[in-house]
Coordinates of C-alpha atoms in Angstrom, one line a residue:
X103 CA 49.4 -76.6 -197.9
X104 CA 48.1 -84.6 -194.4
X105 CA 49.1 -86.2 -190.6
X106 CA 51.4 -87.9 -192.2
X107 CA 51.6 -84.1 -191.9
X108 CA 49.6 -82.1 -194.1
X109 CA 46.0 -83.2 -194.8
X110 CA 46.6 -84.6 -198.1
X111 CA 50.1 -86.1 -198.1
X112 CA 53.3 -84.6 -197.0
X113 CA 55.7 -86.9 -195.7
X114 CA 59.2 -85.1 -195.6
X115 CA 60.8 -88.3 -195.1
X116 CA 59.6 -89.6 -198.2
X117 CA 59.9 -86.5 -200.2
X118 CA 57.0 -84.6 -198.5
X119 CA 54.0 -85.0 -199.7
X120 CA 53.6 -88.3 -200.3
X121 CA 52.4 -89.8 -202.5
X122 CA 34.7 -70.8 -216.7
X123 CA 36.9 -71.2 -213.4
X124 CA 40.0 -71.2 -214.8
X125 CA 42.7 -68.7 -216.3
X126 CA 40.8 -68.7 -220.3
X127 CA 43.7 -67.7 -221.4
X128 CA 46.5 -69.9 -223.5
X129 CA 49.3 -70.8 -221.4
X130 CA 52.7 -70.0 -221.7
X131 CA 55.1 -72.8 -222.6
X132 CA 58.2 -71.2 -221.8
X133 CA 60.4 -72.3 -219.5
X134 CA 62.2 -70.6 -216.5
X135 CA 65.9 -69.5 -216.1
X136 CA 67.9 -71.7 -213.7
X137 CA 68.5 -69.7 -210.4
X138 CA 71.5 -67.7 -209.7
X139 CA 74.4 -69.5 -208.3
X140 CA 75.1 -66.4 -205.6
X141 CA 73.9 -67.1 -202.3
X142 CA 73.8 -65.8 -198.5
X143 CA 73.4 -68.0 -195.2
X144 CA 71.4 -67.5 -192.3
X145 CA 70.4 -69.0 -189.2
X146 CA 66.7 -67.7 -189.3
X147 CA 65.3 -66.8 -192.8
X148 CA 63.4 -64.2 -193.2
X149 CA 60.6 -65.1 -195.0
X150 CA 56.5 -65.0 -195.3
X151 CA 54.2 -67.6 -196.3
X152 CA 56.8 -70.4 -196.4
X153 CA 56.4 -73.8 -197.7
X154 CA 58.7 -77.0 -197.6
X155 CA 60.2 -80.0 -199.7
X156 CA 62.9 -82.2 -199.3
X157 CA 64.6 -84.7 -201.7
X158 CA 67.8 -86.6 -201.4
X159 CA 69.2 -84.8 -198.2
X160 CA 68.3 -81.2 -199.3
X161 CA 65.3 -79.4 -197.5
X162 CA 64.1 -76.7 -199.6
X163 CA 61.8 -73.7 -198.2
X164 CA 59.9 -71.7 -200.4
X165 CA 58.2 -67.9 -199.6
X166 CA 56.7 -64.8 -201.4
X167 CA 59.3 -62.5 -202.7
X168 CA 60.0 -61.1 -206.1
X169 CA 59.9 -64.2 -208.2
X170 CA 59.6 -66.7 -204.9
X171 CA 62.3 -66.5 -202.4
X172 CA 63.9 -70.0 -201.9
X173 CA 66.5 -71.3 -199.5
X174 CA 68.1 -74.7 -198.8
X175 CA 69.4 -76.9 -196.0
X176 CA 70.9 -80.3 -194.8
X177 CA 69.6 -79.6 -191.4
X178 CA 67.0 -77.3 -191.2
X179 CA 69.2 -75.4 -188.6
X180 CA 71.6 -73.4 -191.1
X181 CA 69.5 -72.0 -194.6
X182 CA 71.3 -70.8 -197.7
X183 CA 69.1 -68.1 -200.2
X184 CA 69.5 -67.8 -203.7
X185 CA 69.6 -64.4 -204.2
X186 CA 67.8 -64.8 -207.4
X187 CA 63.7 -65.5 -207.6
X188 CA 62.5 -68.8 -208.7
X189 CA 61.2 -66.8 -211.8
X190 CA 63.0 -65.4 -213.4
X191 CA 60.7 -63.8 -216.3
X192 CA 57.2 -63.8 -215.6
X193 CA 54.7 -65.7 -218.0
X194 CA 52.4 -62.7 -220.3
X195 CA 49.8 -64.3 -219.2
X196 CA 50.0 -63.7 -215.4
X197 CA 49.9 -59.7 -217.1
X198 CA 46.6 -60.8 -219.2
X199 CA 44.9 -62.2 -215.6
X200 CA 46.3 -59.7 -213.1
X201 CA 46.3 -56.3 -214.8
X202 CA 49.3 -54.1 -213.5
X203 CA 51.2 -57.5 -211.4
X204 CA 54.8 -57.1 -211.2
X205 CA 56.9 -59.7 -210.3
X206 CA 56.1 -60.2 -206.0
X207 CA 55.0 -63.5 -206.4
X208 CA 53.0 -64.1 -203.5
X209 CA 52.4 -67.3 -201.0
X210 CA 54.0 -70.8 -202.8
X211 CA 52.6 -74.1 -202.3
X212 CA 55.0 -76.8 -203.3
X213 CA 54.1 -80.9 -204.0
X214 CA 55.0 -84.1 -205.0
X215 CA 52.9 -85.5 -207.7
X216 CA 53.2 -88.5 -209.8
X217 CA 56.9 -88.5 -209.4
X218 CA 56.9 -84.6 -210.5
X219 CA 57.3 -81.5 -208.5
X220 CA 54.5 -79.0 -208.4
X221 CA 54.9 -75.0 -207.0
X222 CA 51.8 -73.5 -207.5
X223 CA 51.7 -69.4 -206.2
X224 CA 49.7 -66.2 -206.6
X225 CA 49.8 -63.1 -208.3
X226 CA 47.5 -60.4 -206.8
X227 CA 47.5 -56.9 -205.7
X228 CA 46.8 -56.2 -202.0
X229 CA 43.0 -55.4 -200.8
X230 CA 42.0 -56.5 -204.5
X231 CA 40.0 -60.1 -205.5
X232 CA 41.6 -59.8 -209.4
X233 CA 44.1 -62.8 -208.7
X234 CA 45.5 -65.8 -210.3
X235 CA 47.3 -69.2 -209.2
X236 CA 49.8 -70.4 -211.2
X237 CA 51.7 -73.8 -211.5
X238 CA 55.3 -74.8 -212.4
X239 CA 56.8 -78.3 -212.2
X240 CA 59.8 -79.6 -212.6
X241 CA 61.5 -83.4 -211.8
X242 CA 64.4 -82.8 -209.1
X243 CA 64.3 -79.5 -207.1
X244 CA 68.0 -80.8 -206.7
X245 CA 69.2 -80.4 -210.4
X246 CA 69.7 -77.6 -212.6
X247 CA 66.4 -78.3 -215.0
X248 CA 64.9 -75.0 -215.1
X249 CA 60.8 -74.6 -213.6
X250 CA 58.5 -75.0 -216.5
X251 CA 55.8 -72.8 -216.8
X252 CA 52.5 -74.9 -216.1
X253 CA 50.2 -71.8 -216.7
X254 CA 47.3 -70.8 -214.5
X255 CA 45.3 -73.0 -212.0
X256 CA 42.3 -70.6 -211.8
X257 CA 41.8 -66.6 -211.6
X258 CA 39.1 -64.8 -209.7
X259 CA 37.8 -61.1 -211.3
X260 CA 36.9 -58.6 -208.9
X261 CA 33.2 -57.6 -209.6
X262 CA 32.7 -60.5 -210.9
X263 CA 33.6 -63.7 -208.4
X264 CA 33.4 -63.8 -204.3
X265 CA 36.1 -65.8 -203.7
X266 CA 40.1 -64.7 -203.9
X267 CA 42.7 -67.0 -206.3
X268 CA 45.2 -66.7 -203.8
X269 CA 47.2 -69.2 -200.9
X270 CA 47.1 -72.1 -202.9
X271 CA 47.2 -75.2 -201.0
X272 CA 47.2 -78.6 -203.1
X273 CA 46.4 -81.9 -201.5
X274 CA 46.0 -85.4 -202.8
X275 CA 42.7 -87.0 -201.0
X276 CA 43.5 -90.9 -199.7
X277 CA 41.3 -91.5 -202.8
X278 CA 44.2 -90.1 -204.7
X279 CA 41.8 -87.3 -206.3
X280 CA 44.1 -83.8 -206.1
X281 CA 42.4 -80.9 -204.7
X282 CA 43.0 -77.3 -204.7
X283 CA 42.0 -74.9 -201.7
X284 CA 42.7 -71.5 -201.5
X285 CA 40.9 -68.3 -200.6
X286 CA 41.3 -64.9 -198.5
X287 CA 38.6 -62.3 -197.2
X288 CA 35.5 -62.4 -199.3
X289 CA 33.5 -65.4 -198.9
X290 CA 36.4 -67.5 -197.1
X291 CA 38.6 -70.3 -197.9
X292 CA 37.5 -72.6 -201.0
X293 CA 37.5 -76.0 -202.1
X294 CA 37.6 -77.2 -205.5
X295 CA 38.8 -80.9 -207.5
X296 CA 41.7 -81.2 -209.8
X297 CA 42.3 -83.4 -212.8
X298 CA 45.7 -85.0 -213.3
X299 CA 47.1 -81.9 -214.4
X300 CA 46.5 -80.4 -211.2
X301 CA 44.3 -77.5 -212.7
X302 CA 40.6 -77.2 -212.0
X303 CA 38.3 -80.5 -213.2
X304 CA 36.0 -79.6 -215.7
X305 CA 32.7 -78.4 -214.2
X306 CA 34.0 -78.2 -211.1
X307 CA 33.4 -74.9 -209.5
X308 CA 35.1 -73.9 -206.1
X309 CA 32.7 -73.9 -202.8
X310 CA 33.1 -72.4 -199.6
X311 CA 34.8 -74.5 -196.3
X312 CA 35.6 -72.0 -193.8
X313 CA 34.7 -68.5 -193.0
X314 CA 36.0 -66.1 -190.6
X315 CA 32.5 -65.6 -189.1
X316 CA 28.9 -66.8 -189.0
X317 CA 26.9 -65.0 -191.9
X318 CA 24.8 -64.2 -189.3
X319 CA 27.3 -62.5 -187.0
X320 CA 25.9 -59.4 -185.2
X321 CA 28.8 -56.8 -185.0
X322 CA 31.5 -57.5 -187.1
X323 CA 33.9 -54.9 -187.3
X324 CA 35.1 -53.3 -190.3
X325 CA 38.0 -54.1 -192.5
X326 CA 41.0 -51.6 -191.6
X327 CA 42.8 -52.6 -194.6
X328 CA 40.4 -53.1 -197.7
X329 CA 36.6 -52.1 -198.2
X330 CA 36.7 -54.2 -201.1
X331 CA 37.8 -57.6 -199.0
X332 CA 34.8 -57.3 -196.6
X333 CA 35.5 -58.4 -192.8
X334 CA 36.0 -62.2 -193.4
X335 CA 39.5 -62.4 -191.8
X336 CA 40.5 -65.8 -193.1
X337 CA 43.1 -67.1 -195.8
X338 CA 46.5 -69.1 -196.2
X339 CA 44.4 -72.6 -195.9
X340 CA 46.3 -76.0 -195.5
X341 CA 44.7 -79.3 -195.1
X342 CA 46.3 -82.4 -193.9
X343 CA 45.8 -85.6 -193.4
X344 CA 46.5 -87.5 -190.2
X345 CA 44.8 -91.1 -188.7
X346 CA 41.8 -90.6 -190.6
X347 CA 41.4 -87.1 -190.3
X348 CA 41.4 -84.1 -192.6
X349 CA 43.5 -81.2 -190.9
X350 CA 42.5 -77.7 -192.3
X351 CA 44.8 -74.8 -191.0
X352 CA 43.9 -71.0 -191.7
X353 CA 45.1 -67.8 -190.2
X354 CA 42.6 -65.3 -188.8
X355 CA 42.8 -61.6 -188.7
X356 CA 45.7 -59.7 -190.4
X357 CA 49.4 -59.8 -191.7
X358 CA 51.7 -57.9 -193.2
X359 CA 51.6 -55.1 -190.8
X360 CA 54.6 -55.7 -188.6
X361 CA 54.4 -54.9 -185.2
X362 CA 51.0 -54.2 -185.9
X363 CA 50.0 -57.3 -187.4
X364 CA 46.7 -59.9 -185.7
X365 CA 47.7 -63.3 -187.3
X366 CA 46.8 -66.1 -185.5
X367 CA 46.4 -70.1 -186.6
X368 CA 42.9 -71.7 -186.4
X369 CA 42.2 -75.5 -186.9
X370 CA 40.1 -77.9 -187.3
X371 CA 39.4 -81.2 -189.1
X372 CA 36.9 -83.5 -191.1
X373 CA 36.9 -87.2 -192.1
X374 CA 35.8 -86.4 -195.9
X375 CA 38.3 -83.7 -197.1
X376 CA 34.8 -82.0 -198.6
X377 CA 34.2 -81.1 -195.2
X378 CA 32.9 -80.5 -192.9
X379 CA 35.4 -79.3 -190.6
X380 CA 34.6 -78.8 -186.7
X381 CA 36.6 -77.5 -184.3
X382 CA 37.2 -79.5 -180.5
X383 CA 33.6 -77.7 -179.5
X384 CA 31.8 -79.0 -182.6
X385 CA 31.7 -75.3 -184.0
X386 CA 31.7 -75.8 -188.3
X387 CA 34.4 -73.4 -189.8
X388 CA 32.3 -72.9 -192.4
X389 CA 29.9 -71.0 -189.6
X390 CA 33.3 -69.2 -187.8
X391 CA 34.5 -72.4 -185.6
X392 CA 37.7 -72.9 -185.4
X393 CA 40.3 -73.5 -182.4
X394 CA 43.3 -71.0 -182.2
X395 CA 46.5 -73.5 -182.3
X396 CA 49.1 -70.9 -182.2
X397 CA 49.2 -67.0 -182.0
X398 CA 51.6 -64.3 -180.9
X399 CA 52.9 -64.4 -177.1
X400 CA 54.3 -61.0 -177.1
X401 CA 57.3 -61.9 -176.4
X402 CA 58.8 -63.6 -179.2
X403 CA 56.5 -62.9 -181.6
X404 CA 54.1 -60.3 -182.1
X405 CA 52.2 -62.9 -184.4
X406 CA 52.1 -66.0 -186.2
X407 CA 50.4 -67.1 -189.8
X408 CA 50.3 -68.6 -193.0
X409 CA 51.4 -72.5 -191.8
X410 CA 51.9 -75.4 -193.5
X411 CA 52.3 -78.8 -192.1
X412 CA 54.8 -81.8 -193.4
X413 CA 56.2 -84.9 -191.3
X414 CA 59.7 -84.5 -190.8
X415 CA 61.7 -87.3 -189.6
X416 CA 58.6 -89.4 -188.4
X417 CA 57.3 -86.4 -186.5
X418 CA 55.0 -83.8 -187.4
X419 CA 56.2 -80.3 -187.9
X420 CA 54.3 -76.6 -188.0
X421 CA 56.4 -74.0 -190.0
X422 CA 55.1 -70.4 -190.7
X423 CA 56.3 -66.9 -190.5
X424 CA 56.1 -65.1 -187.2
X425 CA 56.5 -61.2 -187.0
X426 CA 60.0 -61.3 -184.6
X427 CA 59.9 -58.7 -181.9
X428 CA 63.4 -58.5 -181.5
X429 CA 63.8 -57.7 -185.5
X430 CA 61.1 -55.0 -185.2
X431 CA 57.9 -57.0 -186.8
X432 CA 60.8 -58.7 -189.4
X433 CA 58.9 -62.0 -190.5
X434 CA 60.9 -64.5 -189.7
X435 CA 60.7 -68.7 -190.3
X436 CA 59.3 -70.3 -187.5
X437 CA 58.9 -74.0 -186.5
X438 CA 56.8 -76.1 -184.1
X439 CA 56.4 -79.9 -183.3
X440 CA 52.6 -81.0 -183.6
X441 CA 51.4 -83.5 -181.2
X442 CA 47.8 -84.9 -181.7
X443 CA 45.1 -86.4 -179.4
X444 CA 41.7 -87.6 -179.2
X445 CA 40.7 -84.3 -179.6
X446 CA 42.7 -82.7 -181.5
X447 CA 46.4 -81.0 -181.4
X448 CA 48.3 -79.0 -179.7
X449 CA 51.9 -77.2 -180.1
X450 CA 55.6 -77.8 -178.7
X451 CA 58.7 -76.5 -178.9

């Protein structure tokens, strides 16, 4: 959600990331509550869809849950939760966008932008394309300043759009132009330019990078989980940016199914963050290219998914939720070292 890791900025040691369409609704200016004080450690967090900052010492990892999950750490070894969502009372107009949403606040992107933090996330119902991405911001994830409520990105309306507002990934192009890309099932992962404020440019309208498969592909088996989604198993995009590359990451195939669950990581890369993005064989992903970079090896995990990509230390780093064998299908945090080549990248330990 960069190879400096994460096509578009991320640079951990720096602070990680370095550096109509929309909602039509009024935004909320309300704030939200600082988090509760009570806390829990663990060793492995359990977690889905996780993202990652650091500031001043402090890595801080971000996941869906009931008003976001978030945990800290010195080391990345040893995690402390908050027992208590990063939102605390959810904006009306997340209500107004997503008729019947609750409070599981799905898939968080987090950012560093013009010396102000950005979490952007979802709200959505599952098999359904009525969704919305909303944006808080705050100055130091380190103090007690509560998130202020930023209001909506963009919404999509089922019936109405062919895209999904969910898995929000914002990156800064090396032009500094910000850039939103998000999507799952329907027509695939999209791409669309932000102003300053990081929500949608005016008349700028979001356009397909990456689909599971061709639009021509014979055979394509049936979604077991939604009618309404269509078979285009893609979402959770990340693009990053690395030696003059554009990095985009998606997951293929399914989550949230435990031991049952398909997800897998696909890559590939660009030199204009517009696209397009071809895998090692020269395959577009917006025609169903796409090398698999990291799946399930039965062992560990019955599957991996929904990465993103920072630079940690001078090295670049993988993290994503991987359905833990031992724990049953439990997502769990997982982490992996990225090495790249002249052709494109591989995994390590």
């Amino acid at each position: 959600m960069k190879f400096q890791l994460r096509y578009g900025l991320h640079s951990i040691a720096t602070g990680f990331r370095t550096l109509s369409w929309t909602c039509g609704l009024l935004c909320a200016v309300a704030a939200y509550g600082q988090e509760s004080m009570r806390s829990f450690a663990v060793d492995t967090p359990s977690v889905h869809d996780p993202v990652m900052a650091f500031e001043n010492g402090t890595y801080h990892l971000y996941s869906t849950g009931n008003g976001l999950s978030h945990y800290i750490s010195h080391d990345m070894k040893h995690w402390t939760g908050c027992r208590q969502g990063v939102i605390t009372d959810i904006p009306q107009w997340t209500h107004d966008s997503v008729p019947g949403f609750t409070q599981h606040v799905w898939a968080p992107d987090i950012i560093q932008f013009n010396g102000r933090w950005y979490l952007s996330y979802a709200c959505s119902s599952f098999g359904k394309n009525t969704s919305a991405i909303g944006l808080l911001s705050k100055s130091s994830l380190n103090s007690d300043e509560p998130w202020h409520d930023e209001g909506c990105i963009l919404a999509s309306r089922g019936g109405r759009d062919n895209w999904n507002a969910i898995d929000p990934n914002v990156i800064v192009a090396q032009d500094g132009t910000p850039w939103l890309t998000f999507g799952s099932f329907w027509d695939g992962i999209q791409l669309v330019r932000l102003d300053s404020s990081l929500h949608v440019a005016p008349g700028e309208r979001p356009f397909t990078i990456a689909r599971r498969y061709a639009p021509t592909h014979p055979n394509v088996a049936d979604n077991p989980t939604s009618d309404e989604a269509g078979p285009n198993a893609i979402e959770a995009p990340f693009i990053y940016f690395h030696r003059g590359w554009y990095y985009l990451f998606v997951s293929w195939d399914y989550c949230c199914q435990g031991m049952k669950s398909t997800y897998r990581i696909a890559v590939g890369r660009s030199r204009q963050i517009m696209g397009p993005y071809l895998d090692s064989h020269g395959r577009d992903m917006l025609k169903g290219g796409g090398d698999i970079l990291f799946e399930g090896d039965k062992k560990e995990f019955e599957a991996v998914g929904h990465c993103a990509v920072y630079t940690v230390k001078g090295k670049p780093m993988l993290i994503c939720h991987g359905y833990s064998i031992a724990k049953g299908g439990t997502p769990v945090l997982v982490k992996r070292n990225l090495k790249f080549n002249a052709h494109g990248l591989s995994l390590a330990k």
